[in-house]
Short mmCIF file of C-alpha atoms and ligand atoms in Angstrom, two decimals:
data_model
loop_
_atom_site.label_atom_id
_atom_site.label_comp_id
_atom_site.label_asym_id
_atom_site.label_seq_id
_atom_site.Cartn_x
_atom_site.Cartn_y
_atom_site.Cartn_z
CA UNK K 1 -6.29 -36.65 1.32
CA UNK K 2 -5.98 -33.24 -0.31
CA UNK K 3 -5.80 -33.28 -4.11
CA UNK K 4 -2.41 -33.09 -5.81
CA UNK K 5 -3.72 -30.05 -7.64
CA UNK K 6 -4.11 -28.11 -4.41
CA UNK K 7 -1.03 -29.56 -2.76
CA UNK K 8 1.00 -28.21 -5.65
CA UNK K 9 -0.39 -24.73 -5.14
CA UNK K 10 2.15 -22.33 -3.63
CA UNK K 11 0.59 -20.71 -0.56
CA UNK K 12 0.48 -16.94 -0.63
CA UNK K 13 3.66 -15.40 0.80
CA UNK K 14 1.67 -12.29 1.60
CA UNK K 15 -0.68 -14.27 3.86
CA UNK K 16 2.13 -15.02 6.30
CA UNK K 17 2.92 -11.32 6.31
CA UNK K 18 -0.71 -10.36 6.89
CA UNK K 19 -0.76 -12.72 9.86
CA UNK K 20 2.23 -10.98 11.46
CA UNK K 21 0.66 -7.56 10.85
CA UNK K 22 -2.65 -8.69 12.35
CA UNK K 23 -0.81 -9.85 15.50
CA UNK K 24 0.94 -6.52 15.92
CA UNK K 25 -2.30 -4.60 15.40
CA UNK K 26 -4.04 -6.84 17.92
CA UNK K 27 -1.42 -5.81 20.48
CA UNK K 28 -2.38 -2.19 19.84
CA UNK K 29 0.82 -1.46 17.88
CA UNK K 30 0.38 1.23 15.28
CA UNK K 31 1.38 -0.31 11.94
CA UNK K 32 1.08 1.75 8.75
CA UNK K 33 -0.17 -0.51 5.97
CA UNK K 34 1.63 -0.14 2.64
CA UNK K 35 0.68 -3.68 1.77
CA UNK K 36 -2.84 -2.85 0.62
CA UNK K 37 -4.01 -3.93 -2.85
CA UNK K 38 -7.18 -1.88 -3.04
CA UNK K 39 -8.11 1.82 -3.18
CA UNK K 40 -8.42 3.41 0.28
CA UNK K 41 -11.42 5.41 -1.02
CA UNK K 42 -15.03 4.56 -0.26
CA UNK K 43 -17.36 3.44 -3.02
CA UNK K 44 -19.16 6.59 -4.27
CA UNK K 45 -22.60 7.18 -2.76
CA UNK K 46 -24.46 7.16 -6.10
CA UNK K 47 -23.31 3.56 -6.60
CA UNK K 48 -24.27 2.51 -3.07
CA UNK K 49 -27.74 4.04 -3.56
CA UNK K 50 -28.26 1.91 -6.66
CA UNK K 51 -27.50 -1.24 -4.68
CA UNK K 52 -30.07 -0.18 -2.07
CA UNK K 53 -32.55 0.39 -4.87
CA UNK K 54 -31.82 -3.09 -6.23
CA UNK K 55 -32.65 -4.66 -2.85
CA UNK K 56 -35.93 -2.81 -2.58
CA UNK K 57 -36.88 -3.61 -6.18
CA UNK K 58 -36.39 -7.28 -5.41
CA UNK K 59 -33.41 -7.62 -7.74
CA UNK K 60 -32.03 -10.25 -5.44
CA UNK K 61 -32.41 -13.35 -7.56
CA UNK K 62 -30.15 -15.28 -9.90
CA UNK K 63 -29.29 -13.51 -13.12
CA UNK K 64 -28.22 -15.10 -16.42
CA UNK K 65 -24.93 -16.97 -15.90
CA UNK K 66 -22.97 -14.41 -17.92
CA UNK K 67 -24.56 -11.51 -16.03
CA UNK K 68 -27.52 -9.13 -16.40
CA UNK K 69 -28.18 -8.10 -19.98
CA UNK K 70 -28.38 -4.42 -18.92
CA UNK K 71 -24.92 -4.57 -17.38
CA UNK K 72 -23.48 -6.41 -20.36
CA UNK K 73 -24.94 -3.72 -22.62
CA UNK K 74 -23.31 -1.10 -20.42
CA UNK K 75 -19.97 -2.91 -20.76
CA UNK K 76 -20.42 -2.82 -24.56
CA UNK K 77 -21.08 0.95 -24.35
CA UNK K 78 -17.96 1.39 -22.23
CA UNK K 79 -15.74 -0.31 -24.83
CA UNK K 80 -17.36 1.71 -27.63
CA UNK K 81 -16.95 4.99 -25.75
CA UNK K 82 -13.42 4.38 -24.45
CA UNK K 83 -11.85 2.51 -27.38
CA UNK K 84 -14.30 2.66 -30.28
CA UNK K 85 -14.66 -1.12 -30.08
CA UNK K 86 -17.84 -2.93 -31.09
CA UNK K 87 -18.93 -5.82 -28.90
CA UNK K 88 -22.34 -7.41 -28.61
CA UNK K 89 -23.87 -8.73 -25.39
CA UNK K 90 -22.77 -12.27 -26.35
CA UNK K 91 -19.15 -11.12 -26.32
CA UNK K 92 -19.35 -10.06 -22.66
CA UNK K 93 -19.31 -12.01 -19.41
CA UNK K 94 -19.73 -10.53 -15.94
CA UNK K 95 -18.07 -12.47 -13.11
CA UNK K 96 -17.52 -12.38 -9.36
CA UNK K 97 -14.49 -10.13 -9.70
CA UNK K 98 -11.90 -9.87 -12.45
CA UNK K 99 -10.23 -12.80 -10.77
CA UNK K 100 -13.08 -15.10 -11.72
CA UNK K 101 -13.08 -13.77 -15.28
CA UNK K 102 -9.38 -14.61 -15.48
CA UNK K 103 -9.92 -18.12 -14.16
CA UNK K 104 -12.82 -18.61 -16.57
CA UNK K 105 -10.69 -17.45 -19.51
CA UNK K 106 -7.84 -19.81 -18.65
CA UNK K 107 -10.24 -22.72 -18.07
CA UNK K 108 -11.87 -21.98 -21.42
CA UNK K 109 -8.73 -22.02 -23.56
CA UNK K 110 -5.93 -23.92 -21.83
CA UNK K 111 -5.57 -27.71 -22.12
CA UNK K 112 -3.15 -29.77 -20.03
CA UNK K 113 0.43 -29.18 -21.21
CA UNK K 114 -0.47 -26.00 -23.07
CA UNK K 115 1.83 -23.10 -22.29
CA UNK K 116 0.86 -19.63 -21.14
CA UNK K 117 3.58 -17.01 -21.24
CA UNK K 118 3.59 -14.49 -18.41
CA UNK K 119 5.99 -11.53 -18.25
CA UNK K 120 7.37 -11.09 -14.73
CA UNK K 121 7.23 -9.52 -12.20
CA UNK K 122 3.56 -10.41 -12.18
CA UNK K 123 0.55 -10.81 -9.97
CA UNK K 124 1.20 -14.18 -8.43
CA UNK K 125 -2.34 -15.53 -8.77
CA UNK K 126 -1.80 -15.84 -12.54
CA UNK K 127 0.68 -18.65 -12.06
CA UNK K 128 -1.53 -20.64 -9.69
CA UNK K 129 -4.55 -20.15 -11.96
CA UNK K 130 -2.59 -21.47 -14.95
CA UNK K 131 -1.39 -24.47 -12.94
CA UNK K 132 -4.99 -25.29 -11.97
CA UNK K 133 -5.88 -25.73 -15.65
CA UNK K 134 -3.09 -28.29 -16.04
CA UNK K 135 -1.22 -25.84 -18.25
CA UNK K 136 2.30 -24.58 -17.76
CA UNK K 137 3.21 -20.98 -16.89
CA UNK K 138 6.25 -19.87 -18.89
CA UNK K 139 7.77 -16.98 -17.00
CA UNK K 140 9.74 -14.33 -18.87
CA UNK K 141 11.58 -11.73 -16.82
CA UNK K 142 11.21 -8.06 -17.81
CA UNK K 143 13.99 -5.58 -17.22
CA UNK K 144 13.92 -3.27 -14.20
CA UNK K 145 16.19 -0.72 -15.85
CA UNK K 146 13.39 -0.05 -18.38
CA UNK K 147 10.79 0.28 -15.63
CA UNK K 148 9.68 -3.31 -16.44
CA UNK K 149 8.40 -2.35 -19.89
CA UNK K 150 7.05 -5.11 -22.12
CA UNK K 151 9.99 -6.72 -23.94
CA UNK K 152 8.31 -8.48 -26.86
CA UNK K 153 11.57 -9.74 -28.41
CA UNK K 154 12.29 -11.60 -25.21
CA UNK K 155 8.75 -13.04 -25.12
CA UNK K 156 9.03 -14.09 -28.79
CA UNK K 157 11.95 -16.39 -27.90
CA UNK K 158 9.59 -18.42 -25.69
CA UNK K 159 6.80 -18.95 -28.24
CA UNK K 160 6.42 -22.63 -29.14
CA UNK K 161 3.68 -24.68 -30.86
CA UNK K 162 2.30 -25.26 -27.35
CA UNK K 163 1.83 -21.54 -26.62
CA UNK K 164 -1.87 -21.02 -26.04
CA UNK K 165 -1.76 -17.50 -24.66
CA UNK K 166 0.32 -14.63 -23.40
CA UNK K 167 -1.09 -13.03 -20.27
CA UNK K 168 -0.26 -9.34 -19.94
CA UNK K 169 -1.25 -6.77 -17.34
CA UNK K 170 -1.03 -3.04 -17.94
CA UNK K 171 -1.05 -0.88 -15.85
CA UNK K 172 0.85 -3.52 -13.95
CA UNK K 173 0.58 -4.91 -10.47
CA UNK K 174 3.20 -4.87 -8.92
CA UNK K 175 5.47 -2.72 -11.12
CA UNK K 176 3.14 0.14 -12.08
CA UNK K 177 4.44 -0.17 -15.68
CA UNK K 178 2.15 1.04 -18.46
CA UNK K 179 2.90 -0.79 -21.70
CA UNK K 180 3.55 1.19 -24.87
CA UNK K 181 1.20 0.83 -27.81
CA UNK K 182 3.99 -0.18 -30.20
CA UNK K 183 5.03 -3.05 -27.91
CA UNK K 184 1.49 -4.32 -27.40
CA UNK K 185 0.94 -4.09 -31.15
CA UNK K 186 4.07 -6.13 -31.80
CA UNK K 187 2.83 -8.78 -29.38
CA UNK K 188 -0.64 -8.68 -30.95
CA UNK K 189 0.84 -9.29 -34.40
CA UNK K 190 2.72 -12.30 -33.03
CA UNK K 191 -0.56 -13.63 -31.60
CA UNK K 192 -2.16 -13.37 -35.04
CA UNK K 193 0.84 -14.94 -36.77
CA UNK K 194 1.30 -17.84 -34.33
CA UNK K 195 -2.36 -18.25 -33.46
CA UNK K 196 -2.39 -17.76 -29.71
CA UNK K 197 -4.58 -15.62 -27.47
CA UNK K 198 -3.65 -12.53 -25.53
CA UNK K 199 -5.31 -12.29 -22.16
CA UNK K 200 -5.07 -8.59 -21.43
CA UNK K 201 -5.73 -7.71 -17.80
CA UNK K 202 -6.60 -4.01 -17.84
CA UNK K 203 -8.11 -3.78 -14.36
CA UNK K 204 -6.02 -0.66 -13.49
CA UNK K 205 -6.83 1.10 -16.81
CA UNK K 206 -8.21 4.25 -15.15
CA UNK K 207 -5.14 4.75 -12.99
CA UNK K 208 -2.54 6.11 -15.41
CA UNK K 209 -0.75 9.30 -14.37
CA UNK K 210 1.08 10.34 -17.53
CA UNK K 211 -0.21 11.64 -20.85
CA UNK K 212 -0.38 8.07 -22.13
CA UNK K 213 -3.73 6.37 -22.62
CA UNK K 214 -4.34 2.78 -21.65
CA UNK K 215 -3.35 0.74 -24.67
CA UNK K 216 -6.38 -1.52 -24.92
CA UNK K 217 -4.93 -4.52 -26.76
CA UNK K 218 -8.15 -5.39 -28.60
CA UNK K 219 -8.41 -1.87 -30.04
CA UNK K 220 -5.19 -2.12 -32.06
CA UNK K 221 -6.64 -3.97 -35.07
CA UNK K 222 -9.63 -6.21 -35.89
CA UNK K 223 -7.26 -9.20 -36.26
CA UNK K 224 -5.74 -8.62 -32.83
CA UNK K 225 -9.23 -8.11 -31.36
CA UNK K 226 -10.12 -11.62 -32.55
CA UNK K 227 -7.23 -13.01 -30.50
CA UNK K 228 -7.77 -10.92 -27.35
CA UNK K 229 -9.69 -11.61 -24.18
CA UNK K 230 -9.82 -8.36 -22.20
CA UNK K 231 -10.21 -8.58 -18.45
CA UNK K 232 -11.52 -5.63 -16.50
CA UNK K 233 -13.95 -4.78 -13.71
CA UNK K 234 -15.16 -2.21 -11.22
CA UNK K 235 -12.90 -3.16 -8.28
CA UNK K 236 -10.02 -0.73 -8.72
CA UNK K 237 -11.56 2.04 -10.87
CA UNK K 238 -14.56 2.67 -8.61
CA UNK K 239 -13.22 1.51 -5.23
CA UNK K 240 -15.49 -1.55 -5.31
CA UNK K 241 -13.17 -4.44 -4.42
CA UNK K 242 -15.65 -6.02 -2.01
CA UNK K 243 -18.56 -5.90 -4.43
CA UNK K 244 -16.93 -8.63 -6.53
CA UNK K 245 -17.83 -7.59 -10.04
CA UNK K 246 -15.43 -8.09 -12.92
CA UNK K 247 -15.99 -8.62 -16.62
CA UNK K 248 -14.37 -9.90 -19.77
CA UNK K 249 -14.92 -9.24 -23.46
CA UNK K 250 -13.59 -11.36 -26.28
CA UNK K 251 -14.36 -13.72 -29.14
CA UNK K 252 -17.94 -15.03 -28.87
CA UNK K 253 -16.94 -18.71 -28.66
CA UNK K 254 -14.47 -18.07 -25.85
CA UNK K 255 -16.98 -15.98 -23.89
CA UNK K 256 -19.59 -18.71 -24.35
CA UNK K 257 -17.15 -21.32 -23.00
CA UNK K 258 -16.35 -19.05 -20.07
CA UNK K 259 -20.01 -18.59 -19.25
CA UNK K 260 -20.71 -22.34 -19.52
CA UNK K 261 -17.97 -22.89 -16.96
CA UNK K 262 -19.17 -20.05 -14.74
CA UNK K 263 -22.73 -21.36 -14.90
CA UNK K 264 -21.62 -24.61 -13.31
CA UNK K 265 -19.27 -23.11 -10.74
CA UNK K 266 -21.07 -20.00 -9.43
CA UNK K 267 -24.35 -19.73 -11.38
CA UNK K 268 -24.13 -15.94 -11.69
CA UNK K 269 -22.51 -12.96 -10.00
CA UNK K 270 -24.18 -11.07 -7.15
CA UNK K 271 -27.29 -9.36 -8.52
CA UNK K 272 -27.51 -6.08 -6.50
CA UNK K 273 -23.79 -5.55 -7.14
CA UNK K 274 -24.38 -6.00 -10.88
CA UNK K 275 -27.15 -3.43 -10.77
CA UNK K 276 -24.87 -0.98 -8.91
CA UNK K 277 -22.06 -1.62 -11.40
CA UNK K 278 -24.21 -0.19 -14.20
CA UNK K 279 -24.20 3.08 -12.27
CA UNK K 280 -20.44 2.81 -11.70
CA UNK K 281 -19.75 2.47 -15.41
CA UNK K 282 -22.25 5.19 -16.34
CA UNK K 283 -21.82 7.96 -13.79
CA UNK K 284 -18.52 7.93 -11.94
CA UNK K 285 -16.08 9.88 -14.08
CA UNK K 286 -15.77 12.70 -11.54
CA UNK K 287 -14.95 10.24 -8.76
CA UNK K 288 -12.33 8.51 -10.91
CA UNK K 289 -10.64 11.83 -11.72
CA UNK K 290 -10.56 12.87 -8.04
CA UNK K 291 -9.13 9.53 -6.94
CA UNK K 292 -6.54 9.63 -9.71
CA UNK K 293 -5.44 13.16 -8.76
CA UNK K 294 -4.93 12.07 -5.16
CA UNK K 295 -3.04 8.90 -6.12
CA UNK K 296 -0.80 10.92 -8.43
CA UNK K 297 0.14 13.34 -5.61
CA UNK K 298 1.07 10.40 -3.41
CA UNK K 299 2.97 8.65 -6.21
CA UNK K 300 5.16 11.68 -6.88
CA UNK K 301 5.79 12.23 -3.18
CA UNK K 302 6.67 8.63 -2.39
CA UNK K 303 9.03 8.20 -5.36
CA UNK K 304 10.84 11.41 -4.42
CA UNK K 305 11.17 10.37 -0.79
CA UNK K 306 12.36 6.87 -1.66
CA UNK K 307 15.00 8.06 -4.11
CA UNK K 308 16.40 10.41 -1.45
CA UNK K 309 17.02 7.46 0.88
CA UNK K 310 20.59 6.19 0.67
CA UNK K 311 20.74 2.84 -1.08
CA UNK K 312 17.20 2.90 -2.47
CA UNK K 313 16.64 2.91 -6.21
CA UNK K 314 13.10 3.45 -7.41
CA UNK K 315 11.97 4.11 -10.98
CA UNK K 316 8.81 6.19 -11.36
CA UNK K 317 5.81 3.97 -12.09
CA UNK K 318 3.23 5.36 -14.49
CA UNK K 319 0.13 3.55 -13.30
CA UNK K 320 -1.75 1.52 -10.65
CA UNK K 321 -0.90 2.44 -7.02
CA UNK K 322 2.33 0.63 -6.30
CA UNK K 323 6.03 1.45 -6.29
CA UNK K 324 8.66 -1.23 -6.23
CA UNK K 325 12.05 0.00 -5.00
CA UNK K 326 15.13 -2.16 -5.38
CA UNK K 327 16.76 -2.95 -2.03
CA UNK K 328 19.81 -4.96 -3.13
CA UNK K 329 22.15 -2.33 -1.71
CA UNK K 330 21.23 -3.47 1.81
CA UNK K 331 22.17 -7.13 1.36
CA UNK K 332 24.58 -8.19 4.09
CA UNK K 333 23.74 -5.16 6.28
CA UNK K 334 22.68 -5.63 9.90
CA UNK K 335 20.97 -4.00 12.83
CA UNK K 336 20.36 -5.72 16.18
CA UNK K 337 19.28 -9.30 15.31
CA UNK K 338 18.32 -8.44 11.74
CA UNK K 339 20.46 -9.31 8.73
CA UNK K 340 19.12 -8.31 5.31
CA UNK K 341 19.71 -10.95 2.66
CA UNK K 342 16.52 -10.68 0.62
CA UNK K 343 13.30 -8.61 0.36
CA UNK K 344 11.49 -10.77 2.93
CA UNK K 345 14.19 -9.90 5.49
CA UNK K 346 13.63 -6.24 4.63
CA UNK K 347 9.86 -6.59 5.11
CA UNK K 348 10.38 -8.21 8.53
CA UNK K 349 12.88 -5.54 9.49
CA UNK K 350 10.67 -2.64 8.43
CA UNK K 351 7.69 -4.15 10.20
CA UNK K 352 9.57 -4.61 13.48
CA UNK K 353 11.76 -1.53 13.43
CA UNK K 354 9.60 1.09 11.75
CA UNK K 355 6.12 -0.39 12.05
CA UNK K 356 5.39 -0.16 8.36
CA UNK K 357 4.01 -3.08 6.38
CA UNK K 358 5.37 -3.58 2.87
CA UNK K 359 5.26 -6.67 0.66
CA UNK K 360 8.19 -8.73 -0.54
CA UNK K 361 8.81 -8.48 -4.28
CA UNK K 362 9.54 -12.21 -4.20
CA UNK K 363 5.77 -12.69 -3.95
CA UNK K 364 5.58 -11.22 -7.48
CA UNK K 365 8.80 -12.73 -8.83
CA UNK K 366 10.73 -9.50 -8.31
CA UNK K 367 13.65 -10.99 -6.38
CA UNK K 368 15.33 -7.77 -5.20
CA UNK K 369 12.42 -5.43 -4.61
CA UNK K 370 9.75 -4.58 -2.11
CA UNK K 371 6.26 -3.46 -3.13
CA UNK K 372 4.89 -0.37 -1.44
CA UNK K 373 1.26 0.49 -2.03
CA UNK K 374 0.46 4.19 -1.76
CA UNK K 375 -3.20 3.45 -1.18
CA UNK K 376 -3.01 5.21 2.18
CA UNK K 377 -3.47 8.80 3.37
CA UNK K 378 -0.80 11.40 2.60
CA UNK K 379 -0.30 11.83 6.33
CA UNK K 380 0.40 8.13 6.82
CA UNK K 381 2.66 8.09 3.76
CA UNK K 382 4.72 10.97 5.20
CA UNK K 383 5.02 9.31 8.62
CA UNK K 384 5.76 5.94 7.03
CA UNK K 385 8.51 7.33 4.81
CA UNK K 386 10.09 9.12 7.81
CA UNK K 387 10.08 5.87 9.75
CA UNK K 388 11.49 3.91 6.84
CA UNK K 389 14.29 6.41 6.30
CA UNK K 390 15.27 6.21 9.97
CA UNK K 391 15.24 2.41 9.96
CA UNK K 392 17.35 2.13 6.79
CA UNK K 393 19.99 4.49 8.25
CA UNK K 394 20.51 2.04 11.10
CA UNK K 395 21.48 -0.83 8.78
CA UNK K 396 25.31 -1.04 8.70
C1 LIG U 1 -3.55 -7.41 -11.75
C2 LIG U 1 -4.81 -7.76 -11.09
N1 LIG U 1 -5.77 -8.40 -11.80
C3 LIG U 1 -6.93 -8.75 -11.25
C4 LIG U 1 -7.18 -8.47 -9.92
C5 LIG U 1 -8.48 -8.96 -9.32
O1 LIG U 1 -9.49 -8.04 -9.34
P1 LIG U 1 -10.89 -8.38 -8.64
O2 LIG U 1 -10.79 -7.87 -7.24
O3 LIG U 1 -11.91 -7.66 -9.46
O4 LIG U 1 -11.07 -9.85 -8.69
C6 LIG U 1 -6.23 -7.82 -9.14
C7 LIG U 1 -6.48 -7.55 -7.71
O5 LIG U 1 -5.60 -7.30 -6.92
C8 LIG U 1 -5.02 -7.43 -9.74
O6 LIG U 1 -4.07 -6.81 -9.05
#
């Protein structure tokens, strides 16, 4: 008998979609993937070389549970350099991906019946991770007309004595929103006043396309830093999703609890990948800038194309590599056997009719949107947008 805990887990909506896409591809049908949640760039060669070096040096053994000291020192240097923040090695944990750091953080601070507030749309794994701790996810909807900016007044209405944390993500997956410093500061001050944590997932920090800087929550004030667990990693910034290295910094007692938990569940993260991640953090600025320039070109192009399509409304996201157009206009419209009543119908229609794979916003609690990832070549984006435009014109 499967545990209640797992039975209560909502299976990933995107998995069903991936299955359909895999079937089409298997039949040799050319599907353009706009469903991808990782950079389409290769990991830079200097990083790969360091992993090779690690293998030949015999750095293939367990490391301390919280990660190699050298890497944790490098993470401290990163926070000093980027945000003038002082952390010591004991305030850092390295995990098997940011995802594990997030799970560790929630396991470390959330008791059954505690509440964790999550602004939505959000990355759906947050909700399942919170449920696994026995805590309750309190979902607060952000407003699309403001590009899904952080609405702290709305969040404040949901703070109760049971609030253990607010989990924010900027730049945001799926909305691409980049939160403003004044809003994050307002939330930080509430955390200090009401004594809850902010879990600040900043995994897309390097991918911001406007003049704005990433507002690193912990850097706002020493009091807010004491209440903040920052989640980050190498996956998105250095095109290293498969290497599975993430990290977190925060209050020493929380990091210790996270590493105690990690020690019992995975021992330590992959050692050659940790060694390579030192190189990523140290020597990859040029790569990051190149990747960002390319993503920005695609972002501008795709937003322009989408907004020219009749019925599509798409605000311009400032970060990450996703756009999330609203498709409500098409509800009730038909073509052949397809009737569009929700974003999932639109995903099925676009997959069948135009051979492009996009993700339903419903998977991120965005009930009237689809998520399009522009982590694909400019050529494929152009072809994909042409196909999408054609398919939408057919819906009457
Ligand atoms: C918002 C957000 N946080 C965390 C992660 C997980 O990152 P990692 O691959 O390092 O576990 C993702 C990956 O898609 C993400 O979108």
